[in-house]
Short mmCIF file of C-alpha atoms in Angstrom, two decimals:
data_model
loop_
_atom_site.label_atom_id
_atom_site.label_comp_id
_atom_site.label_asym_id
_atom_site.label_seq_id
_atom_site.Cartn_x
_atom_site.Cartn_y
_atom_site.Cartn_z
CA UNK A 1 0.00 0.00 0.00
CA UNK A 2 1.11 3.35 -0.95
CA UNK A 3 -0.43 6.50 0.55
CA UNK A 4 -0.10 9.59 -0.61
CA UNK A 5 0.08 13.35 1.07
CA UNK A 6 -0.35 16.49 -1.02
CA UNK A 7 0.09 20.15 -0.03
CA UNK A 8 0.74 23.66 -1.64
CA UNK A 9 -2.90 24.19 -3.68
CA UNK A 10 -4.14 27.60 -3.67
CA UNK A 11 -5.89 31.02 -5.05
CA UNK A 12 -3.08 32.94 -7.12
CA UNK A 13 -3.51 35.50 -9.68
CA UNK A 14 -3.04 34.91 -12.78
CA UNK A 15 0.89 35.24 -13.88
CA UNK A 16 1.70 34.16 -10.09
CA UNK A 17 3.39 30.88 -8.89
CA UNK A 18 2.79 27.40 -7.14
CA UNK A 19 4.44 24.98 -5.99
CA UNK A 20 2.86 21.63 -5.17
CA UNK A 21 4.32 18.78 -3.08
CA UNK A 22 3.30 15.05 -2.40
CA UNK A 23 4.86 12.97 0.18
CA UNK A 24 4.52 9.47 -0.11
CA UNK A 25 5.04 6.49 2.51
CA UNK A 26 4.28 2.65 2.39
CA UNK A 27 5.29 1.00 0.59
CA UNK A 28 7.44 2.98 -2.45
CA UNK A 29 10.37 2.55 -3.64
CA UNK A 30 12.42 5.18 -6.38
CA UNK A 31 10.90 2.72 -9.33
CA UNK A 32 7.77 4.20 -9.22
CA UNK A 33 6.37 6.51 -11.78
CA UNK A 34 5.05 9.98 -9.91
CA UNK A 35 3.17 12.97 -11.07
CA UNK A 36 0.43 14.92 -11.29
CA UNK A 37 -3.29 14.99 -13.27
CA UNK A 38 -6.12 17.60 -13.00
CA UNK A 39 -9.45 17.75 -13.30
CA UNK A 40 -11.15 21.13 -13.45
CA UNK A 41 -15.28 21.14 -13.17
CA UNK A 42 -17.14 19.54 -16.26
CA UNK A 43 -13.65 17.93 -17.52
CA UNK A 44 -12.04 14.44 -17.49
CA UNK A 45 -8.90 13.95 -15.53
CA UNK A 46 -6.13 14.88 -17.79
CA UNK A 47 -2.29 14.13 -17.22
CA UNK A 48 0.12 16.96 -15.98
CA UNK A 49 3.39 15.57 -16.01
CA UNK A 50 5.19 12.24 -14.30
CA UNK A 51 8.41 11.69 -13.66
CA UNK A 52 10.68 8.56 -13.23
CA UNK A 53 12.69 7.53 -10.34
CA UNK A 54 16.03 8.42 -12.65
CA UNK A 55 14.55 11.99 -13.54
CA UNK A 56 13.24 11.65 -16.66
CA UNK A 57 10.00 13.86 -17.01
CA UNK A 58 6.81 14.25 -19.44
CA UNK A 59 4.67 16.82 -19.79
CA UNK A 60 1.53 17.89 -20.86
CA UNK A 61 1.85 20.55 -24.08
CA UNK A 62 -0.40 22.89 -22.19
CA UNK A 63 2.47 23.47 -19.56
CA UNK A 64 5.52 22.92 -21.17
CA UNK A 65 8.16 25.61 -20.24
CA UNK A 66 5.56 26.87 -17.26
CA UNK A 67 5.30 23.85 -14.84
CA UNK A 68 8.92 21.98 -13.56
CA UNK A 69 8.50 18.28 -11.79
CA UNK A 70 10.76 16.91 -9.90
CA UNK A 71 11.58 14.33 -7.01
CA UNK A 72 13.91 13.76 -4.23
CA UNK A 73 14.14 9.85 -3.72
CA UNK A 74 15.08 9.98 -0.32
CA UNK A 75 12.07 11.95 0.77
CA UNK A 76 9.87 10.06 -1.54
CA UNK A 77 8.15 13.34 -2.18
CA UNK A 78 7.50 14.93 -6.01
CA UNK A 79 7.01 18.05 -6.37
CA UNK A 80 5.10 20.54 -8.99
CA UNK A 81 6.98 23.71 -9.88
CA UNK A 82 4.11 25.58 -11.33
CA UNK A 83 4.69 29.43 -12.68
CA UNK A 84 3.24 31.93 -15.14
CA UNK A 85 -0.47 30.37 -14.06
CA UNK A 86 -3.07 30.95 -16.37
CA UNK A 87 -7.04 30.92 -15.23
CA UNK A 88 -7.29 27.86 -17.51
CA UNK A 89 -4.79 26.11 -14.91
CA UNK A 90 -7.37 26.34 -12.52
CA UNK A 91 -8.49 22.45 -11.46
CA UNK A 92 -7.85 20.41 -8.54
CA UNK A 93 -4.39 18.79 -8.83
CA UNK A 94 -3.95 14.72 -8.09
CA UNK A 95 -0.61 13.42 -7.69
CA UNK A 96 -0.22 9.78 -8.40
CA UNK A 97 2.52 7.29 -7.64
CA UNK A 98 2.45 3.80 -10.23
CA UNK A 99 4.26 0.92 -9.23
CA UNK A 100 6.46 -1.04 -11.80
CA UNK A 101 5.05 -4.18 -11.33
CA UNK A 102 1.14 -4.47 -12.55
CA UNK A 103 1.38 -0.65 -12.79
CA UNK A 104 -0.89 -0.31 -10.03
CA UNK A 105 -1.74 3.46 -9.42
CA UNK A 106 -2.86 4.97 -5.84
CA UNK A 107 -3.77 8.59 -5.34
CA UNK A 108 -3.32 11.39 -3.19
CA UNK A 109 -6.68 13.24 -2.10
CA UNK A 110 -6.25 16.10 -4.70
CA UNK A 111 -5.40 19.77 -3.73
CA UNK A 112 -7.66 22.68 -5.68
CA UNK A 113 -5.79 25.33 -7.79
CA UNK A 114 -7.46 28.42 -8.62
CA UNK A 115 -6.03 31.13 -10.88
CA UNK A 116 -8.09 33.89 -10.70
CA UNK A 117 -8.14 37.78 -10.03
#
């Protein structure tokens, strides 16, 4: 079992900064897949970015060169560098952890984002 901690959602203005963290514990290891989705109100859940346990990172084309993930291994915490926020950012942010094996995904209890004047 895997549980998951977020922290850092917010109201910022549009053009302002976040920064999103998610603390995991259980049982994780540096092999698992971590990120983010979203879901704002009247959408599906769509992915944010992810990032393996050696660094490399995905991300969605909406937040390229905006939003930076990263992880430290020994904290077993990701976190979501998220700047020059736009109101269409606005959603409440899940981070996910997937395990190698079975990629079995657990969930974190999601953290709202609002970008908004």
């Amino acid at each position: 079992q895997v549980q998951l901690v977020e922290s850092g959602g917010g109201l910022v203005q549009p053009g302002g900064s976040l920064r999103l963290s998610c603390a995991a514990s259980g049982s994780i290891s540096s092999s698992y897949l971590m990120g983010w989705y979203r879901q704002a109100p009247g959408n599906q859940r769509e992915s944010v970015a992810s990032i393996t346990g050696s660094g490399l990172t995905t991300y969605a084309d909406s937040v390229k060169g905006r939003f930076t993930i990263s992880r430290d291994n020994a904290k077993n915490t990701v976190y979501l560098q998220m700047n020059s926020l736009k109101p269409e950012d606005t959603a409440v942010y899940y981070c996910f952890a997937q395990s190698p094996l079975f990629r079995r995904l657990s969930w974190a209890q999601g953290t709202q984002v609002t970008v908004s004047e």
